[in-house]
Tab-separated table of N, CA and C in Angstrom:
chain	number	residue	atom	x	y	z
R	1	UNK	N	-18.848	-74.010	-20.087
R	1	UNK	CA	-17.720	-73.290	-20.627
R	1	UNK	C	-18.158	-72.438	-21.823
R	2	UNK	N	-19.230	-72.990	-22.906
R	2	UNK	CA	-19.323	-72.113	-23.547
R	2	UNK	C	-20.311	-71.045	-23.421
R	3	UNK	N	-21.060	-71.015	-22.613
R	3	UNK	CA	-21.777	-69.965	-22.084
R	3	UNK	C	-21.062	-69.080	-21.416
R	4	UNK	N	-19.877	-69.429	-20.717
R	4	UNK	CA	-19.124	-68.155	-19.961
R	4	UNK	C	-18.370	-67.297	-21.419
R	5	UNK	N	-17.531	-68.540	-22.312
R	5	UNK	CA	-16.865	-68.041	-23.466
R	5	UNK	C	-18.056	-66.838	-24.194
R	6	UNK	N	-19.102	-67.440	-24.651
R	6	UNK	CA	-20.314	-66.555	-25.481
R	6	UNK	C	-20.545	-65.058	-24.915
R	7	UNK	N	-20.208	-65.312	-23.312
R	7	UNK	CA	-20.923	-64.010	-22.122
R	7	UNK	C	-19.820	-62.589	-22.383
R	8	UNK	N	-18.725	-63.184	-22.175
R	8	UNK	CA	-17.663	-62.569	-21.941
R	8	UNK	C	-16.677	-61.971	-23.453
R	9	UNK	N	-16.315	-63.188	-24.178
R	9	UNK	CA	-15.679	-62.953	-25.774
R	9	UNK	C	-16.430	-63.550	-26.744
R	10	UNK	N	-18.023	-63.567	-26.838
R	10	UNK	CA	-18.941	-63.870	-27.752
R	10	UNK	C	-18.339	-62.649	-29.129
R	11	UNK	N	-18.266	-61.235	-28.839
R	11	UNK	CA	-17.828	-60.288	-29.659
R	11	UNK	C	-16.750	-60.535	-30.460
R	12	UNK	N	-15.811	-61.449	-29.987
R	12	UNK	CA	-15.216	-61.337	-30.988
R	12	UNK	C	-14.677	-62.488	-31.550
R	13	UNK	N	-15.470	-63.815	-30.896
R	13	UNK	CA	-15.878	-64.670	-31.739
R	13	UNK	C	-14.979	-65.848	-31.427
R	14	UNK	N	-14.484	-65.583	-30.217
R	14	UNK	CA	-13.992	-67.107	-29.101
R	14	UNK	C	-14.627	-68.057	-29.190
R	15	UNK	N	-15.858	-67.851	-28.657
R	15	UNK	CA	-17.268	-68.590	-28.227
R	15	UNK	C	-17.246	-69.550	-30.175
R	16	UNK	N	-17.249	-69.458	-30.988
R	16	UNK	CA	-17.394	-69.673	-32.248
R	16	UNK	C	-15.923	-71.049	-32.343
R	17	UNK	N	-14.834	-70.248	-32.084
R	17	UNK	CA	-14.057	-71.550	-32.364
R	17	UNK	C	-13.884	-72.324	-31.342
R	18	UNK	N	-14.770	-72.357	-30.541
R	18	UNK	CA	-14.791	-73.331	-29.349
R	18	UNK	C	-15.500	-74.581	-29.357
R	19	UNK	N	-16.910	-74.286	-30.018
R	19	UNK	CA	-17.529	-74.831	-31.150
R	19	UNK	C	-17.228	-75.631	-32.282
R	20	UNK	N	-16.197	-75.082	-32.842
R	20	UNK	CA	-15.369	-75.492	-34.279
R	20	UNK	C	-16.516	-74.536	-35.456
R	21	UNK	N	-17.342	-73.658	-35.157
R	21	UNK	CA	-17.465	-72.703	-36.278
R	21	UNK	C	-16.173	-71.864	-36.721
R	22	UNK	N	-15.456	-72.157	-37.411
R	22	UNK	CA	-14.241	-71.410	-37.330
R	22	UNK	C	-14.852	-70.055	-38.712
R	23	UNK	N	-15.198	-70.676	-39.282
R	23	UNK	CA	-15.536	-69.390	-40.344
R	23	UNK	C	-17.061	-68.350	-39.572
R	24	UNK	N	-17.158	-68.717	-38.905
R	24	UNK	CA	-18.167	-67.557	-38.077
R	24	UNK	C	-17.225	-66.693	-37.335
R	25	UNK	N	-16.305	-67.484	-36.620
R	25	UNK	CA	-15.338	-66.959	-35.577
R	25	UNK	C	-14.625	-66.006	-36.525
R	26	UNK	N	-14.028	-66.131	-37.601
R	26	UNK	CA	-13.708	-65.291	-38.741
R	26	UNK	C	-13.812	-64.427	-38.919
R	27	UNK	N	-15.301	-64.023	-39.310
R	27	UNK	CA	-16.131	-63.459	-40.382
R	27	UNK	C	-16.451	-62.271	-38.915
R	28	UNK	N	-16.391	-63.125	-37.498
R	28	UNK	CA	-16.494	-61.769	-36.034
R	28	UNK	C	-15.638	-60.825	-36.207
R	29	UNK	N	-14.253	-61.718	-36.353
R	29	UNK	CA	-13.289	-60.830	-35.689
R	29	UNK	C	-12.926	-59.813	-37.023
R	30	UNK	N	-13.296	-60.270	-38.443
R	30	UNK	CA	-13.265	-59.532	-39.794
R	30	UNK	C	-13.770	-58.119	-39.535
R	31	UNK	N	-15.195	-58.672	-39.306
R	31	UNK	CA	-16.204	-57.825	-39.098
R	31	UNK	C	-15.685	-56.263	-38.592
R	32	UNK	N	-15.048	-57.126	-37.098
R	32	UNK	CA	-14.737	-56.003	-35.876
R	32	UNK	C	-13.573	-54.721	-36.392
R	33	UNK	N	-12.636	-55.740	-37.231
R	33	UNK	CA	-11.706	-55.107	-37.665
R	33	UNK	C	-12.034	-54.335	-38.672
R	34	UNK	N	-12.609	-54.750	-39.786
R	34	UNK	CA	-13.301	-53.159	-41.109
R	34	UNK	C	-13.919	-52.142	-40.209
R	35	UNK	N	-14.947	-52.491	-39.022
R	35	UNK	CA	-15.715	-51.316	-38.428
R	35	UNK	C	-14.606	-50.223	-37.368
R	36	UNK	N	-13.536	-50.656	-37.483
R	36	UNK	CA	-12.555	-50.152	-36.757
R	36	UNK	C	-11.976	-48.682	-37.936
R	37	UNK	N	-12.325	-49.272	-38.708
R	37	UNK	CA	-11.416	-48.310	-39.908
R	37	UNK	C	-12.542	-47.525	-40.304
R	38	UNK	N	-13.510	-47.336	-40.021
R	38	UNK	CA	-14.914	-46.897	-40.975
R	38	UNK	C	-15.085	-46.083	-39.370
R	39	UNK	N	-16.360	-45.343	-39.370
R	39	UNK	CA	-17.003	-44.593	-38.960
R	39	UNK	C	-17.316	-44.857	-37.512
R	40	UNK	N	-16.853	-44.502	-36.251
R	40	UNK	CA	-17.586	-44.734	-34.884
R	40	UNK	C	-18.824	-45.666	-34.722
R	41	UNK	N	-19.624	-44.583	-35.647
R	41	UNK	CA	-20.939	-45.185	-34.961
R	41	UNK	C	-21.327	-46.418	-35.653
R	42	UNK	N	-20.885	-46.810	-36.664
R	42	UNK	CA	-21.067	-48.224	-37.199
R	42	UNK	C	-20.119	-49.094	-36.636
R	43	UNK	N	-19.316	-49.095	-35.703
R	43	UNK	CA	-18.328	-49.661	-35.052
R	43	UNK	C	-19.335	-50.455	-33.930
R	44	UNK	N	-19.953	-48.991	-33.092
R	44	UNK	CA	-21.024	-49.072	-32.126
R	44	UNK	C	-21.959	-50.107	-32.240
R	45	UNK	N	-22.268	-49.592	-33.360
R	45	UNK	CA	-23.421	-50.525	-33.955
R	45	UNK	C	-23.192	-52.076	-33.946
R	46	UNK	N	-21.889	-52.022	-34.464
R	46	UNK	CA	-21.938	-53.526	-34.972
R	46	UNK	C	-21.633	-54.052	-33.679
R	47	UNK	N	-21.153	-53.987	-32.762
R	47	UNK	CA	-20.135	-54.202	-31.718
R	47	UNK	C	-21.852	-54.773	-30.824
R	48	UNK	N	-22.854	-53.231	-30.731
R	48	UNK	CA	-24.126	-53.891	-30.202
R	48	UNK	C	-25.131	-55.267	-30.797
R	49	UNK	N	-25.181	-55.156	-31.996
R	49	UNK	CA	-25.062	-56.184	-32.678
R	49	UNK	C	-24.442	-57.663	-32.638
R	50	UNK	N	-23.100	-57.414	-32.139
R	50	UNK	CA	-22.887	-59.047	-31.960
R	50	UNK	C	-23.090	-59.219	-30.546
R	51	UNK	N	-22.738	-58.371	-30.013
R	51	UNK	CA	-23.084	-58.885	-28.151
R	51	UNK	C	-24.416	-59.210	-28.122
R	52	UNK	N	-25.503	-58.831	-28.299
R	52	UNK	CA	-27.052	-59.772	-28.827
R	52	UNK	C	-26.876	-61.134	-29.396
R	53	UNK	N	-26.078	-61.020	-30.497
R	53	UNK	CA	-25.578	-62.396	-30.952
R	53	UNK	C	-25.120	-63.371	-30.096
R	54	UNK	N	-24.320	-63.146	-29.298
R	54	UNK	CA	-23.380	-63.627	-28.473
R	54	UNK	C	-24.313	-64.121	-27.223
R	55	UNK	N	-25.249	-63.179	-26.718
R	55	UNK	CA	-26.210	-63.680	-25.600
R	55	UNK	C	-27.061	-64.485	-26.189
R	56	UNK	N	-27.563	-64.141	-27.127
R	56	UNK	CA	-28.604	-65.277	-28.290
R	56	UNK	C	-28.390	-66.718	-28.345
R	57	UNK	N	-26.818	-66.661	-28.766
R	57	UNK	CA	-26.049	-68.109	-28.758
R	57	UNK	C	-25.896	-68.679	-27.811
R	58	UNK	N	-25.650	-67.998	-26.350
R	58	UNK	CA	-24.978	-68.682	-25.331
R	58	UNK	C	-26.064	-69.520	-24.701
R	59	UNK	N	-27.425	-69.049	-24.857
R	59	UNK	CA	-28.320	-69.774	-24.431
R	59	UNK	C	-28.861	-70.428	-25.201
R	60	UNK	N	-28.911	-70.845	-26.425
R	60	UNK	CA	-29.724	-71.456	-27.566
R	60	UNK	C	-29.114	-72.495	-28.667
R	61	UNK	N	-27.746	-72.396	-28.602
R	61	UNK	CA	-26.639	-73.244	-28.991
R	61	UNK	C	-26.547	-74.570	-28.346
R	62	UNK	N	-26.590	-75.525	-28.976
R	62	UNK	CA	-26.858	-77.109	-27.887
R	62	UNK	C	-25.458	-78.059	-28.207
R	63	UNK	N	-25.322	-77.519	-29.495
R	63	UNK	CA	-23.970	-78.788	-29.953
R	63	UNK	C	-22.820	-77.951	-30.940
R	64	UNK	N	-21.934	-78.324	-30.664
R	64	UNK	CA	-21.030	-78.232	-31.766
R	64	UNK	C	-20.641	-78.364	-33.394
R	65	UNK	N	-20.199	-78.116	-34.179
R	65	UNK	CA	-20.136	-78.214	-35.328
R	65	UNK	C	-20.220	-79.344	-35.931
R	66	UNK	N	-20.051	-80.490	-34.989
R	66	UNK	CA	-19.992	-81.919	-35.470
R	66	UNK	C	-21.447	-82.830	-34.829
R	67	UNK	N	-22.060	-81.815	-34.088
R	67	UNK	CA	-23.378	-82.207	-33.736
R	67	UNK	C	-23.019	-82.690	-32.303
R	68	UNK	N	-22.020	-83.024	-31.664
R	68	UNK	CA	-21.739	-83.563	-30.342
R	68	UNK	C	-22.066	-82.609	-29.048
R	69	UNK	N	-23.508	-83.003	-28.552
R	69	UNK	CA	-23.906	-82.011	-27.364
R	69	UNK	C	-22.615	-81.180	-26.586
R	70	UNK	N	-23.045	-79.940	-26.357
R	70	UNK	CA	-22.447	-79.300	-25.398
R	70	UNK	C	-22.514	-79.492	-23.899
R	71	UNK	N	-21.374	-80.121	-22.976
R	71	UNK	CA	-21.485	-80.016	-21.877
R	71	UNK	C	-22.172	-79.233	-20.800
């Protein structure tokens, strides 16, 4: 489940409170929203930026915030 969550809404930071990172999940969807108001191409940017993130995590992430393996 959280590899499909990471694949699909890693960007904007689903994949994070699924986990219980809730202040990562935050700090995504923060993120997404200032680059919305600012300039295109730093929007671009950041947007390419977390989807790397998001594939990074989905495969390399093992447990949850409380340390309890991921299914």
């Amino acid at each position: 489940m959280y590899i499909v969550l990471s694949l699909l809404f890693g960007t904007v930071g689903f994949n994070d409170f699924y986990i219980g990172k809730f202040g990562l999940g935050i700090a995504k969807i923060a993120a997404l929203v200032v680059s919305l108001v600012m300039e295109p191409i730093v929007f671009a940017a950041l947007f390419c930026l977390l989807v790397l993130l998001s594939i990074l995590q989905a495969f390399t992430v093992r447990h949850d915030s409380k340390g309890a393996p991921l299914a």
